[in-house]
PDB file of C-alpha atoms in Angstrom:
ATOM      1  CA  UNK J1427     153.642-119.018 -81.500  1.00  0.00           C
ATOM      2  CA  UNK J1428     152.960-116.147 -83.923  1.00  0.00           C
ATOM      3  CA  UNK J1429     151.161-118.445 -86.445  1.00  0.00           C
ATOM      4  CA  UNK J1430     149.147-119.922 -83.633  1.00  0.00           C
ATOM      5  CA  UNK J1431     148.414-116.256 -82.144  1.00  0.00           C
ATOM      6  CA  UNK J1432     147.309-114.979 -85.768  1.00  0.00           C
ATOM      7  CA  UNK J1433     144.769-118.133 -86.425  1.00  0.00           C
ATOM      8  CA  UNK J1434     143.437-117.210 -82.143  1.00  0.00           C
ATOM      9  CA  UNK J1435     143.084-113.756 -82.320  1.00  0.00           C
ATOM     10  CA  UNK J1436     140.082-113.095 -84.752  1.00  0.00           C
ATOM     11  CA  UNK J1437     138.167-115.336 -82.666  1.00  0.00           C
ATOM     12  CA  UNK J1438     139.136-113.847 -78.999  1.00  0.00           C
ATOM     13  CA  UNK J1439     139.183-110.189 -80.494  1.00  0.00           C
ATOM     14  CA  UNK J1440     135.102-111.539 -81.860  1.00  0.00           C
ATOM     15  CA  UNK J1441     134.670-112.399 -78.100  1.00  0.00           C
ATOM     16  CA  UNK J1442     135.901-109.644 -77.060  1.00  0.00           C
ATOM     17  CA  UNK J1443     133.862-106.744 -79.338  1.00  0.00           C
ATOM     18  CA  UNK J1444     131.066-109.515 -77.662  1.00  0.00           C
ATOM     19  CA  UNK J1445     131.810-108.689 -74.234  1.00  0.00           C
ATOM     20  CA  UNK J1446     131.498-112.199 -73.631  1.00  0.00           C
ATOM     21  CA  UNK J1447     134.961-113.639 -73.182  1.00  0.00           C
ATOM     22  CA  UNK J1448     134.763-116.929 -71.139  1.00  0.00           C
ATOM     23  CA  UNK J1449     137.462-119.051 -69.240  1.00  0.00           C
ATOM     24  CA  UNK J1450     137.522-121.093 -72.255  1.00  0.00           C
ATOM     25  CA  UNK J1451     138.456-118.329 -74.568  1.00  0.00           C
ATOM     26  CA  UNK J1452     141.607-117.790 -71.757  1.00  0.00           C
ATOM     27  CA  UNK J1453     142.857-121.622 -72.126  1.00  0.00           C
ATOM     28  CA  UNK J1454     144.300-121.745 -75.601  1.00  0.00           C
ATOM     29  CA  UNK J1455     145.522-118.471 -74.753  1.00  0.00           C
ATOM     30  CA  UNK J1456     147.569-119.115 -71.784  1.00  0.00           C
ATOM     31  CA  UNK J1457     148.892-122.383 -74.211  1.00  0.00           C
ATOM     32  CA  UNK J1458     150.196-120.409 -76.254  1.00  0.00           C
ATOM     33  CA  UNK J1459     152.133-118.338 -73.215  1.00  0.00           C
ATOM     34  CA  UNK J1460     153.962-121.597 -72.490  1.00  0.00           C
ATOM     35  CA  UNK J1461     154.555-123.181 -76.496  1.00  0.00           C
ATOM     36  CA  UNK J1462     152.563-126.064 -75.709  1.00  0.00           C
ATOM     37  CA  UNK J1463     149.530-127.443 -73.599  1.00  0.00           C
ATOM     38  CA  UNK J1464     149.239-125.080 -70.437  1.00  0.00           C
ATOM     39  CA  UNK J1465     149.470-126.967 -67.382  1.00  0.00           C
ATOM     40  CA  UNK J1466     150.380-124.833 -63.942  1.00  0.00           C
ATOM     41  CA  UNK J1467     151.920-127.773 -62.419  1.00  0.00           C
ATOM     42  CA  UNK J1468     153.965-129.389 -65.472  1.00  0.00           C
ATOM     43  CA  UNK J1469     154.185-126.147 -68.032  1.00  0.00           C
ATOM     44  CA  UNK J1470     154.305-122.741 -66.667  1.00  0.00           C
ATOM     45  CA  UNK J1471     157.326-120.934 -68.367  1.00  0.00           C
ATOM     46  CA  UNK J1472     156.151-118.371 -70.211  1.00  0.00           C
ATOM     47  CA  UNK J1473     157.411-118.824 -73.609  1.00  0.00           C
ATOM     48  CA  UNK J1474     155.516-115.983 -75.816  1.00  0.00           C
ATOM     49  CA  UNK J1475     155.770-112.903 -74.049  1.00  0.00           C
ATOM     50  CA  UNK J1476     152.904-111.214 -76.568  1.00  0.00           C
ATOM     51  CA  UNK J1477     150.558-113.521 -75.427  1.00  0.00           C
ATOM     52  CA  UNK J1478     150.981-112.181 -72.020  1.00  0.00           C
ATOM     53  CA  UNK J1479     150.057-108.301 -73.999  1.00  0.00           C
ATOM     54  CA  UNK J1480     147.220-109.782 -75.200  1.00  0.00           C
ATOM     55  CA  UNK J1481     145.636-111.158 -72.427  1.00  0.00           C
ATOM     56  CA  UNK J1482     146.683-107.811 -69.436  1.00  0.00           C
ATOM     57  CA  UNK J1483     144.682-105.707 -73.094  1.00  0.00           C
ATOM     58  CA  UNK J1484     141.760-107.875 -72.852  1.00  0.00           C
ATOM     59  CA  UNK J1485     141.010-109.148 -69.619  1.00  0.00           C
ATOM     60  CA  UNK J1486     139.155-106.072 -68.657  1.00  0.00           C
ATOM     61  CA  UNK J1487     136.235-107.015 -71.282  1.00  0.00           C
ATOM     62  CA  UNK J1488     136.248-110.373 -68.862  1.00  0.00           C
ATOM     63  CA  UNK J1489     133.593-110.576 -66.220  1.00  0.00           C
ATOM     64  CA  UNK J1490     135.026-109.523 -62.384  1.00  0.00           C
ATOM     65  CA  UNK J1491     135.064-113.799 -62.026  1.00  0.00           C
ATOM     66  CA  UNK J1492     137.088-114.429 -64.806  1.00  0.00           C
ATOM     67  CA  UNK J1493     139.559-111.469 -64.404  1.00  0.00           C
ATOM     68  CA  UNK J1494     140.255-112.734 -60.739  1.00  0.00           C
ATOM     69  CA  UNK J1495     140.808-115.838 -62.109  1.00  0.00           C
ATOM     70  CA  UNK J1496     143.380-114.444 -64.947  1.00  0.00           C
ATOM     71  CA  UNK J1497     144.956-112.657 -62.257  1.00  0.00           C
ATOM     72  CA  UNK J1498     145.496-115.468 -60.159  1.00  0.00           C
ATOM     73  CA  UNK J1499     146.938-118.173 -62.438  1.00  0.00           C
ATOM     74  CA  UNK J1500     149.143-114.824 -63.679  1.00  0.00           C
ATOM     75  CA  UNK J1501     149.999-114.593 -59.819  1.00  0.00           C
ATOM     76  CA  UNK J1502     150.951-118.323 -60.083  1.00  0.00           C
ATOM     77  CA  UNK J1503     153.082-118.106 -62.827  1.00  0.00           C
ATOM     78  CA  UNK J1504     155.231-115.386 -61.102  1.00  0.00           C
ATOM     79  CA  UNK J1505     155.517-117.643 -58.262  1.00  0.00           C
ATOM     80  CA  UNK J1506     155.903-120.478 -60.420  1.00  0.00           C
ATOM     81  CA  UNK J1507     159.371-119.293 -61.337  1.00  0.00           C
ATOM     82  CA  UNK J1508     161.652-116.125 -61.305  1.00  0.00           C
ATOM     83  CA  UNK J1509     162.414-117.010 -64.838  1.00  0.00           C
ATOM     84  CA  UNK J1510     158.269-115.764 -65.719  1.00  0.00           C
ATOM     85  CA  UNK J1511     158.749-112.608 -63.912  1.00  0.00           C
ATOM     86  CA  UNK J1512     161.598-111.808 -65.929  1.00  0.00           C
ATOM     87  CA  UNK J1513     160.411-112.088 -68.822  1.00  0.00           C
ATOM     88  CA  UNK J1514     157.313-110.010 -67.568  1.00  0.00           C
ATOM     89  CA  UNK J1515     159.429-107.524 -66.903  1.00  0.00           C
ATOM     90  CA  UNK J1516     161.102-107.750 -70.182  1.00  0.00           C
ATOM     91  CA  UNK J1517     157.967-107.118 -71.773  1.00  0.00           C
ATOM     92  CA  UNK J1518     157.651-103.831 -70.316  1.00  0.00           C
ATOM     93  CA  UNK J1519     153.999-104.705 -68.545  1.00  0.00           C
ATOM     94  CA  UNK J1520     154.625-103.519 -64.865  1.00  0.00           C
ATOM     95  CA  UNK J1521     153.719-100.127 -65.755  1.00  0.00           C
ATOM     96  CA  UNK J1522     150.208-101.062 -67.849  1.00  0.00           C
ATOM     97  CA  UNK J1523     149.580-103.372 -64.706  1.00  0.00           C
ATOM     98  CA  UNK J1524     149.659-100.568 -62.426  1.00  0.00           C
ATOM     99  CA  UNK J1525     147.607 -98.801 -64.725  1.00  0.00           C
ATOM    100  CA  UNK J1526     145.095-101.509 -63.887  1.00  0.00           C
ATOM    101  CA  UNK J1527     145.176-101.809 -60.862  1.00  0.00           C
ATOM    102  CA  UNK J1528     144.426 -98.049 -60.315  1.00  0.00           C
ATOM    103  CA  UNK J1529     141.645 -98.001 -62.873  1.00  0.00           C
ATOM    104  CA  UNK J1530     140.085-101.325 -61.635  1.00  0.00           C
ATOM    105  CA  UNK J1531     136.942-100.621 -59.448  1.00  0.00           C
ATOM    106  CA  UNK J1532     136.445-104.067 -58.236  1.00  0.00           C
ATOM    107  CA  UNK J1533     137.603-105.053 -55.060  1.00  0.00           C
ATOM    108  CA  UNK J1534     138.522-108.831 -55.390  1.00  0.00           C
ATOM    109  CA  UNK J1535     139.723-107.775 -58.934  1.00  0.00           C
ATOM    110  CA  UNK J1536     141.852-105.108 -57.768  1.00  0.00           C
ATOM    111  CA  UNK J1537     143.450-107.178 -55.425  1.00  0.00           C
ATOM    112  CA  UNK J1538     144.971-109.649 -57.471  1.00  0.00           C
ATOM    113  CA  UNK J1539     145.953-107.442 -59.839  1.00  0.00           C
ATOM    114  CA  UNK J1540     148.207-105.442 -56.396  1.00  0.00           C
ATOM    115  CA  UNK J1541     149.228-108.651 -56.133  1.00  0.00           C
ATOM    116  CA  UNK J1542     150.949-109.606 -59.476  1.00  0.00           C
ATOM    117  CA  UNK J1543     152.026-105.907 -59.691  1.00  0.00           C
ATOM    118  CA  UNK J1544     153.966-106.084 -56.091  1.00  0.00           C
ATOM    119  CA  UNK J1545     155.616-109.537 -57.744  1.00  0.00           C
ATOM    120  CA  UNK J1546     157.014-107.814 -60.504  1.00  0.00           C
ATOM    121  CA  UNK J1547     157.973-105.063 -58.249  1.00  0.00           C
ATOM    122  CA  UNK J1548     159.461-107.078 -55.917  1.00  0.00           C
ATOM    123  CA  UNK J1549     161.748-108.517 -58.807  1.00  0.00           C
ATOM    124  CA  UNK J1550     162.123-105.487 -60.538  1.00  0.00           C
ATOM    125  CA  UNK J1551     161.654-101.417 -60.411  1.00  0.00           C
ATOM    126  CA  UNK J1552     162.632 -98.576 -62.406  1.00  0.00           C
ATOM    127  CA  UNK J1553     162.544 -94.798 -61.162  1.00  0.00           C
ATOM    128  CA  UNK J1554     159.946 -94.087 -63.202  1.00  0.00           C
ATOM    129  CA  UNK J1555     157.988 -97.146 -62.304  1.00  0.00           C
ATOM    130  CA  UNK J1556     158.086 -96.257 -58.790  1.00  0.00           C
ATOM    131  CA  UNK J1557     157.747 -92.452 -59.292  1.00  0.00           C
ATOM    132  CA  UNK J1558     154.073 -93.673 -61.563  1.00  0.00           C
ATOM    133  CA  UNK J1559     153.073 -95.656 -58.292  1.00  0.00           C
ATOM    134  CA  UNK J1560     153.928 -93.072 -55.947  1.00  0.00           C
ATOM    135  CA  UNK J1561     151.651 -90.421 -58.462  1.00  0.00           C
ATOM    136  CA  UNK J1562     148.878 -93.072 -58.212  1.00  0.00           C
ATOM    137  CA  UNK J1563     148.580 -92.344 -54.960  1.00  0.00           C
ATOM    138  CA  UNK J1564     148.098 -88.981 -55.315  1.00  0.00           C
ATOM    139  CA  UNK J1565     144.119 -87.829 -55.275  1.00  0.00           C
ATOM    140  CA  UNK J1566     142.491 -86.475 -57.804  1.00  0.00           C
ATOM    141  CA  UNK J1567     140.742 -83.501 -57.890  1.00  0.00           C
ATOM    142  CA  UNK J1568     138.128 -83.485 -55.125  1.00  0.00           C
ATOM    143  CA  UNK J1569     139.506 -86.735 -53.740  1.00  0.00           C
ATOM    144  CA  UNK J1570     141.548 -87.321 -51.076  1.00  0.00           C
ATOM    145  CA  UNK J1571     142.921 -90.533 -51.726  1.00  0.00           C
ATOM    146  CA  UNK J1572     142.104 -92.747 -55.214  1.00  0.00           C
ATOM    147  CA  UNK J1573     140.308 -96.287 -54.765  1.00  0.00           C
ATOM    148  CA  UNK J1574     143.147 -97.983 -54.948  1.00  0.00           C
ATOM    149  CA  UNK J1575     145.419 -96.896 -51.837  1.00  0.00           C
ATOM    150  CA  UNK J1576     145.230 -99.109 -49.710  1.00  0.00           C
ATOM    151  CA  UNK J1577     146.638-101.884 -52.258  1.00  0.00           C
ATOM    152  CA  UNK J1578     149.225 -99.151 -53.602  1.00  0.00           C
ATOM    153  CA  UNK J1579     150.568 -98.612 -49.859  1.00  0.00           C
ATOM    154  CA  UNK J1580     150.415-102.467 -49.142  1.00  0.00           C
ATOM    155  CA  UNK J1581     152.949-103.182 -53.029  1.00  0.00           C
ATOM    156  CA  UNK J1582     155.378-100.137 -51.349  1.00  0.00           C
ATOM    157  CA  UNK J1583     155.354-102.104 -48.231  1.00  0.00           C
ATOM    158  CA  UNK J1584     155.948-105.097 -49.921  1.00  0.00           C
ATOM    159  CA  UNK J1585     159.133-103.572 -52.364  1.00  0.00           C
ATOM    160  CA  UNK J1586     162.018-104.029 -49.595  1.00  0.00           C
ATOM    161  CA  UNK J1587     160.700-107.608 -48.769  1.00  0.00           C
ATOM    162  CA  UNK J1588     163.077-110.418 -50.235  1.00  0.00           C
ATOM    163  CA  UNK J1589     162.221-113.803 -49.470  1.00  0.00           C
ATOM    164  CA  UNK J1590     165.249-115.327 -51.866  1.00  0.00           C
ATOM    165  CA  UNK J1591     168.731-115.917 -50.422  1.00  0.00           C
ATOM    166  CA  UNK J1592     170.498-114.211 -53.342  1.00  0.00           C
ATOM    167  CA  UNK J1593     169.170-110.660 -53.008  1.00  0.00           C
ATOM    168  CA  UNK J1594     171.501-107.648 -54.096  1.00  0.00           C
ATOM    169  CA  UNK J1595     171.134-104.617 -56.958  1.00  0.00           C
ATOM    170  CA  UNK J1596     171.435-105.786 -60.611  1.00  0.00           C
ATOM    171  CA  UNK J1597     172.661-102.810 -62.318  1.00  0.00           C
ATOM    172  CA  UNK J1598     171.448-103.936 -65.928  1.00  0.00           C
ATOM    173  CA  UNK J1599     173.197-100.770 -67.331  1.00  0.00           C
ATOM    174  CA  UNK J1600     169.871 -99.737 -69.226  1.00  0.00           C
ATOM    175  CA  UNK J1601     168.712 -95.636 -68.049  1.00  0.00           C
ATOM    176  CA  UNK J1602     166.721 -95.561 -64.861  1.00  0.00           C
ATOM    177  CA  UNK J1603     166.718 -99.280 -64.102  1.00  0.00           C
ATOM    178  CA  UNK J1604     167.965-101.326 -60.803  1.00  0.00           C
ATOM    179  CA  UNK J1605     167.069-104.448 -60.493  1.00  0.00           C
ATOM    180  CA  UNK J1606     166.680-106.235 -57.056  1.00  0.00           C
ATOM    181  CA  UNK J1607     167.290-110.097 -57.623  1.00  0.00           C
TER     182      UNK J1607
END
């Protein structure tokens, strides 16, 4: 956990100033997400939710392959369990993912990262998180519509959709906040 995270960092932080980060730098990583030896099929609850800061901070200095990659098996771990997008949300990250997926100019990229963003959406959505999504898709200057829309419009298509039998409102009694379960 946080003794395992200190003796990892200096050596993906060295990768990172490298620009060469690797899918082998990502492994012990997403171990330490889960407390243990990551496996997608046998160990996927996300146990360290700083680990999960860590890698949405650095995946950006990853090449366009490797991001997709961290996006997916982050994709998988939302669909993995409720329990991981919880504790996603609990970490406060749906609002630096949407920063990413606005500021990402890869395609494939881009795409995965709409896609873990509409997960946690799906799950759960504050007024200001929507009210940031609905600014993304605001042009800027000179623009008429950013990069990203098309993926913004599809994760706002995709809020109302519940595909678990016990949806309802989850007033969690924190400012701003409604969560859909």
């Amino acid at each position: 956990s946080s003794r395992q995270r200190s003796s990892f960092l200096p050596k993906l932080l060295a990768e990172v100033e490298g620009g060469n980060i690797r899918t082998e730098a990502i492994d012990p990583l997403l171990s330490l997400l889960v407390g243990g030896k990551f496996d997608i099929q046998k160990r996927y609850l996300i146990q360290d939710t700083g680990g999960l800061q860590i890698i949405i901070d650095t995946v950006e200095h990853c090449s366009s392959e490797v991001q997709a990659q961290i996006w997916s098996v982050l994709s998988e771990l939302l669909t993995k369990s409720v329990y991981n997008v919880d504790e996603f949300v609990r970490a406060g990250l749906t609002g630096r993912v949407l920063d990413k997926v606005t500021s990402c100019q890869h395609a494939t990229v881009a795409g995965r990262i709409a896609t873990v963003l509409g997960q946690l959406m799906q799950h759960n959505i504050t007024v200001k998180e929507l009210k940031s999504l609905i600014a993304a898709l605001k042009g800027q200057e000179g623009k008429f519509w950013p990069l990203q829309a098309r993926l913004l419009i599809s994760v706002l298509q995709s809020l109302p959709q519940r595909q678990v039998p016990d949806a309802f409102f989850h007033f969690s009694g924190s400012d701003g906040a409604v969560r859909s379960r």
